[in-house]
Amino acid sequence: MEQKNGSSFTGFILLGFSDWPQLELVLFVVLLIFYLFTLLGNTTIIALSHLDPHLQTPMYFFLSNLSFLDLCYTTSTVPQLLVHLRRADKSISFGGCVAQLFVSLGLGCTECILLGVMAFDRYAAICRPLHYTVVMHPRLCALMASASWVIGFANSSLQTALIFLVPRCGRNKIDHFLCEVPPLLKLACVDTTANEFELFFLGVIILLVPVALITVSYGQIVRAVLRIKSSAGQRKAFGTCGSHITVVSLFYGSAIYIYFQPNNNYSQDQGKFVSLFYTIVTPMVNPVIYTLRNKDVTGAMKKVLCRGHDST
């Protein structure tokens, strides 16, 4: 660490949970278990959506996209965090920090937009059932999914470039476990009002616009469902949307908490644990939420397991 503290070291030190050394072993074990369940759950969703013909619909196309996003998102941050929790050396190179911010931010922004697209899919399925296959054409689904990725990473490119152009005057200790915009902004040795405004403006577009679209979509869905005379039909419709609403609440709630606070009011300790929530907890529970609340997914899982049992 001598050399890393010297002038020859141009990277960063991720302080992480150094203030709670007694907590690091517990966090390592818990996060490792969560990460393994995240890999298992999301890989299962992706595999089922490709193996079962009944799941090859727009809804499961977007769900498999979401699962792939969650896999990539957790893998961009958690393995490094696990290493840092068991080592005294918590350094990360400048290039590594840039890459981590770019990838994790791009994936997070893509998920924000994709969740909005999934709400539109549910709106089309419930409010326009007779035209659903025409509206949600495979080509349109692929176009919307691709647009989510392009917009997400375009925003990430801009934010990553702007945050690393801010002078830091030699400051390189990030009071966080990953390279994220708010803690990186705190390293600045100049006025960051313009950066905070830019962060807020882009946050409104990436976070609040999809939230508004989701709210409008579900407002129309509720009106359509309440017109259904059959209580069984109402339960099925609400059950189809319940999983998505739960995921939206978990993801957007934590993301808005992190990115819509003034820099002066940003609590590093609270930020770390909230970031843990949407970095590892939300991607892990997403497959559980969709599996437990969805008979199609559980049915597909049983068929695959029975097929594997019969073949033995």
mmCIF file of C-alpha atoms in Angstrom:
data_model
loop_
_atom_site.group_PDB
_atom_site.id
_atom_site.type_symbol
_atom_site.label_atom_id
_atom_site.label_comp_id
_atom_site.label_asym_id
_atom_site.label_seq_id
_atom_site.Cartn_x
_atom_site.Cartn_y
_atom_site.Cartn_z
ATOM 1 C CA MET A 1 0.000 0.000 0.000
ATOM 2 C CA GLU A 2 3.028 2.309 0.291
ATOM 3 C CA GLN A 3 3.266 2.730 -3.440
ATOM 4 C CA LYS A 4 -0.480 3.114 -3.842
ATOM 5 C CA ASN A 5 -0.510 5.987 -1.381
ATOM 6 C CA GLY A 6 2.283 7.704 -3.254
ATOM 7 C CA SER A 7 2.135 10.063 -6.179
ATOM 8 C CA SER A 8 2.718 7.197 -8.657
ATOM 9 C CA PHE A 9 -0.740 5.767 -7.914
ATOM 10 C CA THR A 10 -3.346 7.306 -10.206
ATOM 11 C CA GLY A 11 -6.303 5.102 -9.307
ATOM 12 C CA PHE A 12 -8.819 5.238 -6.468
ATOM 13 C CA ILE A 13 -9.291 3.695 -3.040
ATOM 14 C CA LEU A 14 -12.780 2.317 -2.418
ATOM 15 C CA LEU A 15 -13.208 2.687 1.329
ATOM 16 C CA GLY A 16 -16.360 0.567 1.283
ATOM 17 C CA PHE A 17 -17.211 -0.728 4.753
ATOM 18 C CA SER A 18 -13.770 -0.112 6.283
ATOM 19 C CA ASP A 19 -15.384 1.812 9.135
ATOM 20 C CA TRP A 20 -17.105 -1.405 10.205
ATOM 21 C CA PRO A 21 -14.374 -4.079 10.050
ATOM 22 C CA GLN A 22 -16.437 -6.392 12.260
ATOM 23 C CA LEU A 23 -19.202 -6.259 9.649
ATOM 24 C CA GLU A 24 -17.070 -7.168 6.629
ATOM 25 C CA LEU A 25 -17.041 -10.961 7.165
ATOM 26 C CA VAL A 26 -20.806 -11.033 7.729
ATOM 27 C CA LEU A 27 -21.357 -8.921 4.603
ATOM 28 C CA PHE A 28 -19.034 -11.174 2.590
ATOM 29 C CA VAL A 29 -21.007 -14.318 3.490
ATOM 30 C CA VAL A 30 -24.431 -12.698 2.991
ATOM 31 C CA LEU A 31 -23.501 -11.030 -0.317
ATOM 32 C CA LEU A 32 -21.879 -14.197 -1.657
ATOM 33 C CA ILE A 33 -25.083 -16.156 -0.951
ATOM 34 C CA PHE A 34 -27.207 -13.390 -2.491
ATOM 35 C CA TYR A 35 -24.961 -13.236 -5.558
ATOM 36 C CA LEU A 36 -25.144 -17.009 -6.132
ATOM 37 C CA PHE A 37 -28.949 -16.903 -5.829
ATOM 38 C CA THR A 38 -29.007 -13.954 -8.258
ATOM 39 C CA LEU A 39 -27.023 -15.952 -10.815
ATOM 40 C CA LEU A 40 -29.203 -19.035 -10.337
ATOM 41 C CA GLY A 41 -32.551 -17.231 -10.390
ATOM 42 C CA ASN A 42 -31.933 -14.980 -13.377
ATOM 43 C CA THR A 43 -30.245 -17.717 -15.407
ATOM 44 C CA THR A 44 -33.284 -19.913 -14.743
ATOM 45 C CA ILE A 45 -35.674 -17.227 -16.019
ATOM 46 C CA ILE A 46 -33.599 -16.750 -19.206
ATOM 47 C CA ALA A 47 -33.361 -20.515 -19.810
ATOM 48 C CA LEU A 48 -37.085 -21.116 -19.242
ATOM 49 C CA SER A 49 -38.103 -18.295 -21.587
ATOM 50 C CA HIS A 50 -36.077 -19.966 -24.362
ATOM 51 C CA LEU A 51 -36.947 -23.609 -23.605
ATOM 52 C CA ASP A 52 -40.708 -23.359 -23.136
ATOM 53 C CA PRO A 53 -42.718 -22.327 -26.246
ATOM 54 C CA HIS A 54 -45.506 -20.959 -24.005
ATOM 55 C CA LEU A 55 -43.065 -18.390 -22.624
ATOM 56 C CA GLN A 56 -41.944 -17.108 -26.019
ATOM 57 C CA THR A 57 -44.210 -14.063 -25.843
ATOM 58 C CA PRO A 58 -43.455 -10.320 -25.592
ATOM 59 C CA MET A 59 -43.906 -10.373 -21.798
ATOM 60 C CA TYR A 60 -41.270 -13.054 -21.298
ATOM 61 C CA PHE A 61 -39.032 -11.588 -23.974
ATOM 62 C CA PHE A 62 -38.801 -8.421 -21.873
ATOM 63 C CA LEU A 63 -38.531 -10.445 -18.661
ATOM 64 C CA SER A 64 -35.546 -12.392 -20.011
ATOM 65 C CA ASN A 65 -33.992 -9.053 -21.039
ATOM 66 C CA LEU A 66 -34.508 -7.821 -17.474
ATOM 67 C CA SER A 67 -32.922 -10.977 -16.049
ATOM 68 C CA PHE A 68 -29.903 -10.590 -18.350
ATOM 69 C CA LEU A 69 -29.607 -6.957 -17.242
ATOM 70 C CA ASP A 70 -29.673 -7.988 -13.580
ATOM 71 C CA LEU A 71 -27.013 -10.636 -14.178
ATOM 72 C CA CYS A 72 -24.691 -8.128 -15.831
ATOM 73 C CA TYR A 73 -25.448 -5.399 -13.291
ATOM 74 C CA THR A 74 -24.581 -7.445 -10.226
ATOM 75 C CA THR A 75 -21.521 -8.928 -11.933
ATOM 76 C CA SER A 76 -20.203 -5.432 -12.697
ATOM 77 C CA THR A 77 -19.979 -4.600 -8.985
ATOM 78 C CA VAL A 78 -20.417 -7.529 -6.586
ATOM 79 C CA PRO A 79 -17.355 -9.730 -7.399
ATOM 80 C CA GLN A 80 -15.024 -6.775 -6.806
ATOM 81 C CA LEU A 81 -16.870 -5.912 -3.590
ATOM 82 C CA LEU A 82 -16.465 -9.502 -2.369
ATOM 83 C CA VAL A 83 -12.705 -9.332 -3.045
ATOM 84 C CA HIS A 84 -12.388 -5.995 -1.232
ATOM 85 C CA LEU A 85 -14.293 -7.328 1.778
ATOM 86 C CA ARG A 86 -11.603 -9.978 2.272
ATOM 87 C CA ARG A 87 -8.519 -7.887 1.430
ATOM 88 C CA ALA A 88 -6.798 -4.907 2.976
ATOM 89 C CA ASP A 89 -5.994 -3.533 -0.498
ATOM 90 C CA LYS A 90 -9.163 -1.813 -1.679
ATOM 91 C CA SER A 91 -7.701 -0.010 -4.660
ATOM 92 C CA ILE A 92 -9.181 0.192 -8.139
ATOM 93 C CA SER A 93 -7.397 1.544 -11.200
ATOM 94 C CA PHE A 94 -8.590 4.722 -12.895
ATOM 95 C CA GLY A 95 -9.616 2.721 -15.978
ATOM 96 C CA GLY A 96 -11.364 0.147 -13.798
ATOM 97 C CA CYS A 97 -13.354 2.881 -12.045
ATOM 98 C CA VAL A 98 -14.352 4.474 -15.365
ATOM 99 C CA ALA A 99 -15.405 1.081 -16.755
ATOM 100 C CA GLN A 100 -17.387 0.180 -13.629
ATOM 101 C CA LEU A 101 -19.257 3.490 -13.598
ATOM 102 C CA PHE A 102 -19.966 3.314 -17.336
ATOM 103 C CA VAL A 103 -21.226 -0.288 -17.280
ATOM 104 C CA SER A 104 -23.204 -0.187 -14.025
ATOM 105 C CA LEU A 105 -24.780 3.196 -14.814
ATOM 106 C CA GLY A 106 -25.600 2.110 -18.374
ATOM 107 C CA LEU A 107 -27.252 -1.084 -17.169
ATOM 108 C CA GLY A 108 -29.159 0.764 -14.445
ATOM 109 C CA CYS A 109 -30.468 3.378 -16.907
ATOM 110 C CA THR A 110 -31.422 0.633 -19.364
ATOM 111 C CA GLU A 111 -33.403 -1.134 -16.642
ATOM 112 C CA CYS A 112 -35.275 2.087 -15.845
ATOM 113 C CA ILE A 113 -36.437 2.381 -19.448
ATOM 114 C CA LEU A 114 -37.101 -1.346 -19.845
ATOM 115 C CA LEU A 115 -39.419 -1.369 -16.823
ATOM 116 C CA GLY A 116 -41.408 1.406 -18.528
ATOM 117 C CA VAL A 117 -41.579 -0.648 -21.735
ATOM 118 C CA MET A 118 -42.805 -3.651 -19.732
ATOM 119 C CA ALA A 119 -45.621 -1.508 -18.289
ATOM 120 C CA PHE A 120 -46.689 -0.603 -21.841
ATOM 121 C CA ASP A 121 -46.672 -4.320 -22.716
ATOM 122 C CA ARG A 122 -49.019 -5.027 -19.774
ATOM 123 C CA TYR A 123 -51.237 -2.122 -20.867
ATOM 124 C CA ALA A 124 -51.485 -3.541 -24.401
ATOM 125 C CA ALA A 125 -52.224 -7.054 -23.096
ATOM 126 C CA ILE A 126 -55.014 -5.999 -20.721
ATOM 127 C CA CYS A 127 -56.504 -2.887 -22.329
ATOM 128 C CA ARG A 128 -56.113 -3.946 -25.999
ATOM 129 C CA PRO A 129 -56.311 -7.765 -25.843
ATOM 130 C CA LEU A 130 -57.785 -8.206 -29.337
ATOM 131 C CA HIS A 131 -54.997 -6.134 -30.909
ATOM 132 C CA TYR A 132 -52.192 -7.325 -28.607
ATOM 133 C CA THR A 133 -50.390 -9.544 -31.126
ATOM 134 C CA VAL A 134 -50.554 -6.767 -33.719
ATOM 135 C CA VAL A 135 -49.406 -4.003 -31.355
ATOM 136 C CA MET A 136 -46.642 -6.017 -29.682
ATOM 137 C CA HIS A 137 -45.148 -7.358 -32.897
ATOM 138 C CA PRO A 138 -41.791 -9.182 -32.407
ATOM 139 C CA ARG A 139 -40.038 -6.524 -34.489
ATOM 140 C CA LEU A 140 -41.467 -3.728 -32.320
ATOM 141 C CA CYS A 141 -40.489 -5.614 -29.153
ATOM 142 C CA ALA A 142 -36.916 -5.985 -30.407
ATOM 143 C CA LEU A 143 -36.869 -2.294 -31.383
ATOM 144 C CA MET A 144 -38.085 -1.154 -27.939
ATOM 145 C CA ALA A 145 -35.619 -3.401 -26.133
ATOM 146 C CA SER A 146 -32.760 -2.165 -28.342
ATOM 147 C CA ALA A 147 -33.795 1.461 -27.808
ATOM 148 C CA SER A 148 -33.684 0.886 -24.030
ATOM 149 C CA TRP A 149 -30.083 -0.312 -24.270
ATOM 150 C CA VAL A 150 -29.004 2.487 -26.624
ATOM 151 C CA ILE A 151 -30.571 5.277 -24.538
ATOM 152 C CA GLY A 152 -29.282 3.783 -21.297
ATOM 153 C CA PHE A 153 -25.680 3.601 -22.456
ATOM 154 C CA ALA A 154 -25.836 6.953 -24.269
ATOM 155 C CA ASN A 155 -26.806 8.563 -20.958
ATOM 156 C CA SER A 156 -24.073 6.602 -19.187
ATOM 157 C CA SER A 157 -21.461 7.774 -21.711
ATOM 158 C CA LEU A 158 -22.394 11.413 -21.116
ATOM 159 C CA GLN A 159 -22.485 11.148 -17.324
ATOM 160 C CA THR A 160 -19.233 9.172 -17.129
ATOM 161 C CA ALA A 161 -17.414 11.705 -19.308
ATOM 162 C CA LEU A 162 -18.721 14.668 -17.305
ATOM 163 C CA ILE A 163 -17.963 13.205 -13.865
ATOM 164 C CA PHE A 164 -14.337 12.407 -14.726
ATOM 165 C CA LEU A 165 -13.754 15.871 -16.201
ATOM 166 C CA VAL A 166 -14.366 17.415 -12.777
ATOM 167 C CA PRO A 167 -11.035 18.386 -11.075
ATOM 168 C CA ARG A 168 -10.312 16.329 -7.940
ATOM 169 C CA CYS A 169 -7.005 17.954 -6.884
ATOM 170 C CA GLY A 170 -5.424 14.608 -6.044
ATOM 171 C CA ARG A 171 -8.336 13.278 -3.988
ATOM 172 C CA ASN A 172 -8.730 9.579 -4.650
ATOM 173 C CA LYS A 173 -10.483 8.039 -1.616
ATOM 174 C CA ILE A 174 -14.069 7.172 -2.551
ATOM 175 C CA ASP A 175 -16.251 6.653 0.515
ATOM 176 C CA HIS A 176 -18.231 3.893 -1.161
ATOM 177 C CA PHE A 177 -17.864 0.273 -2.295
ATOM 178 C CA LEU A 178 -18.232 1.078 -6.009
ATOM 179 C CA CYS A 179 -17.607 3.912 -8.427
ATOM 180 C CA GLU A 180 -20.940 5.767 -8.438
ATOM 181 C CA VAL A 181 -21.796 9.348 -9.406
ATOM 182 C CA PRO A 182 -22.721 10.897 -5.996
ATOM 183 C CA PRO A 183 -19.575 9.752 -4.098
ATOM 184 C CA LEU A 184 -17.337 10.611 -7.076
ATOM 185 C CA LEU A 185 -18.883 14.088 -7.136
ATOM 186 C CA LYS A 186 -17.884 14.565 -3.490
ATOM 187 C CA LEU A 187 -14.208 14.263 -4.507
ATOM 188 C CA ALA A 188 -14.463 17.476 -6.543
ATOM 189 C CA CYS A 189 -12.406 20.457 -5.402
ATOM 190 C CA VAL A 190 -14.497 22.934 -7.418
ATOM 191 C CA ASP A 191 -18.113 24.079 -7.372
ATOM 192 C CA THR A 192 -20.283 21.203 -8.653
ATOM 193 C CA THR A 193 -23.607 23.048 -8.970
ATOM 194 C CA ALA A 194 -23.654 22.612 -12.759
ATOM 195 C CA ASN A 195 -22.914 18.890 -12.409
ATOM 196 C CA GLU A 196 -25.659 18.473 -9.837
ATOM 197 C CA PHE A 197 -28.127 20.237 -12.123
ATOM 198 C CA GLU A 198 -27.080 18.031 -15.048
ATOM 199 C CA LEU A 199 -27.431 14.925 -12.851
ATOM 200 C CA PHE A 200 -30.886 16.051 -11.718
ATOM 201 C CA PHE A 201 -32.022 16.887 -15.272
ATOM 202 C CA LEU A 202 -30.909 13.551 -16.731
ATOM 203 C CA GLY A 203 -32.319 11.793 -13.685
ATOM 204 C CA VAL A 204 -35.732 13.315 -14.397
ATOM 205 C CA ILE A 205 -35.598 11.965 -17.950
ATOM 206 C CA ILE A 206 -34.286 8.492 -17.111
ATOM 207 C CA LEU A 207 -36.136 7.928 -13.828
ATOM 208 C CA LEU A 208 -39.234 10.102 -13.601
ATOM 209 C CA VAL A 209 -40.403 9.913 -17.229
ATOM 210 C CA PRO A 210 -40.644 6.077 -17.136
ATOM 211 C CA VAL A 211 -42.308 6.325 -13.702
ATOM 212 C CA ALA A 212 -44.900 8.708 -15.167
ATOM 213 C CA LEU A 213 -45.513 6.348 -18.118
ATOM 214 C CA ILE A 214 -45.837 3.392 -15.726
ATOM 215 C CA THR A 215 -48.315 5.327 -13.575
ATOM 216 C CA VAL A 216 -50.458 6.274 -16.591
ATOM 217 C CA SER A 217 -50.324 2.708 -17.948
ATOM 218 C CA TYR A 218 -51.421 1.193 -14.662
ATOM 219 C CA GLY A 219 -54.121 3.813 -14.244
ATOM 220 C CA GLN A 220 -55.615 2.610 -17.539
ATOM 221 C CA ILE A 221 -55.075 -1.025 -16.536
ATOM 222 C CA VAL A 222 -56.954 -0.582 -13.240
ATOM 223 C CA ARG A 223 -59.882 1.040 -15.070
ATOM 224 C CA ALA A 224 -59.959 -1.829 -17.580
ATOM 225 C CA VAL A 225 -59.727 -4.520 -14.892
ATOM 226 C CA LEU A 226 -62.523 -3.001 -12.812
ATOM 227 C CA ARG A 227 -64.794 -3.340 -15.859
ATOM 228 C CA ILE A 228 -64.197 -7.114 -15.882
ATOM 229 C CA LYS A 229 -67.261 -8.716 -14.300
ATOM 230 C CA SER A 230 -65.555 -12.002 -13.419
ATOM 231 C CA SER A 231 -63.658 -11.903 -10.110
ATOM 232 C CA ALA A 232 -61.383 -14.679 -11.422
ATOM 233 C CA GLY A 233 -60.560 -12.529 -14.443
ATOM 234 C CA GLN A 234 -59.786 -9.578 -12.190
ATOM 235 C CA ARG A 235 -57.470 -11.686 -10.020
ATOM 236 C CA LYS A 236 -55.648 -13.015 -13.080
ATOM 237 C CA ALA A 237 -55.160 -9.519 -14.524
ATOM 238 C CA PHE A 238 -53.964 -8.041 -11.225
ATOM 239 C CA GLY A 239 -51.728 -11.078 -10.650
ATOM 240 C CA THR A 240 -50.095 -10.561 -14.044
ATOM 241 C CA CYS A 241 -49.262 -6.959 -13.172
ATOM 242 C CA GLY A 242 -48.512 -7.449 -9.475
ATOM 243 C CA SER A 243 -45.012 -8.799 -10.058
ATOM 244 C CA HIS A 244 -44.056 -5.892 -12.282
ATOM 245 C CA ILE A 245 -45.410 -3.300 -9.825
ATOM 246 C CA THR A 246 -43.413 -4.899 -6.989
ATOM 247 C CA VAL A 247 -40.182 -4.841 -9.014
ATOM 248 C CA VAL A 248 -40.815 -1.241 -10.106
ATOM 249 C CA SER A 249 -41.368 -0.122 -6.500
ATOM 250 C CA LEU A 250 -38.174 -1.785 -5.243
ATOM 251 C CA PHE A 251 -35.938 -0.553 -8.055
ATOM 252 C CA TYR A 252 -37.201 2.998 -8.549
ATOM 253 C CA GLY A 253 -37.603 3.683 -4.835
ATOM 254 C CA SER A 254 -33.932 3.009 -4.060
ATOM 255 C CA ALA A 255 -32.633 4.663 -7.258
ATOM 256 C CA ILE A 256 -34.644 7.861 -6.687
ATOM 257 C CA TYR A 257 -33.367 7.999 -3.101
ATOM 258 C CA ILE A 258 -29.739 7.941 -4.320
ATOM 259 C CA TYR A 259 -29.940 10.238 -7.344
ATOM 260 C CA PHE A 260 -32.474 12.852 -6.230
ATOM 261 C CA GLN A 261 -30.774 14.187 -3.135
ATOM 262 C CA PRO A 262 -28.760 17.403 -3.047
ATOM 263 C CA ASN A 263 -25.049 16.645 -2.799
ATOM 264 C CA ASN A 264 -24.827 18.425 0.576
ATOM 265 C CA ASN A 265 -27.545 16.219 2.073
ATOM 266 C CA TYR A 266 -26.134 12.981 0.697
ATOM 267 C CA SER A 267 -25.326 10.560 3.532
ATOM 268 C CA GLN A 268 -22.491 8.248 2.547
ATOM 269 C CA ASP A 269 -23.418 5.541 5.062
ATOM 270 C CA GLN A 270 -27.069 5.488 4.031
ATOM 271 C CA GLY A 271 -26.036 5.648 0.372
ATOM 272 C CA LYS A 272 -23.870 2.541 0.741
ATOM 273 C CA PHE A 273 -26.658 0.415 2.164
ATOM 274 C CA VAL A 274 -29.268 1.706 -0.294
ATOM 275 C CA SER A 275 -26.812 0.976 -3.130
ATOM 276 C CA LEU A 276 -26.393 -2.539 -1.728
ATOM 277 C CA PHE A 277 -30.158 -2.881 -1.935
ATOM 278 C CA TYR A 278 -30.504 -2.140 -5.650
ATOM 279 C CA THR A 279 -27.121 -3.659 -6.550
ATOM 280 C CA ILE A 280 -27.677 -7.103 -5.065
ATOM 281 C CA VAL A 281 -31.021 -7.450 -3.231
ATOM 282 C CA THR A 282 -33.359 -6.283 -6.017
ATOM 283 C CA PRO A 283 -31.714 -8.385 -8.785
ATOM 284 C CA MET A 284 -31.916 -11.420 -6.485
ATOM 285 C CA VAL A 285 -35.592 -11.031 -5.551
ATOM 286 C CA ASN A 286 -36.786 -10.200 -9.082
ATOM 287 C CA PRO A 287 -36.797 -13.868 -10.265
ATOM 288 C CA VAL A 288 -38.415 -14.935 -6.971
ATOM 289 C CA ILE A 289 -41.184 -12.346 -7.363
ATOM 290 C CA TYR A 290 -41.894 -13.332 -10.962
ATOM 291 C CA THR A 291 -41.685 -17.072 -10.218
ATOM 292 C CA LEU A 292 -43.881 -17.142 -7.125
ATOM 293 C CA ARG A 293 -46.577 -14.897 -8.602
ATOM 294 C CA ASN A 294 -46.639 -16.388 -12.086
ATOM 295 C CA LYS A 295 -48.229 -19.757 -12.872
ATOM 296 C CA ASP A 296 -46.746 -19.821 -16.389
ATOM 297 C CA VAL A 297 -43.188 -19.638 -15.042
ATOM 298 C CA THR A 298 -43.769 -22.208 -12.292
ATOM 299 C CA GLY A 299 -45.500 -24.487 -14.814
ATOM 300 C CA ALA A 300 -42.603 -24.186 -17.249
ATOM 301 C CA MET A 301 -40.150 -24.954 -14.452
ATOM 302 C CA LYS A 302 -42.071 -28.099 -13.486
ATOM 303 C CA LYS A 303 -42.153 -29.273 -17.113
ATOM 304 C CA VAL A 304 -38.394 -28.767 -17.546
ATOM 305 C CA LEU A 305 -37.653 -30.528 -14.256
ATOM 306 C CA CYS A 306 -40.000 -33.427 -15.101
ATOM 307 C CA ARG A 307 -38.433 -33.709 -18.569
ATOM 308 C CA GLY A 308 -34.976 -33.899 -17.002
ATOM 309 C CA HIS A 309 -36.198 -36.479 -14.464
ATOM 310 C CA ASP A 310 -37.793 -38.641 -17.165
ATOM 311 C CA SER A 311 -34.647 -38.581 -19.303
ATOM 312 C CA THR A 312 -32.672 -40.074 -16.398
#
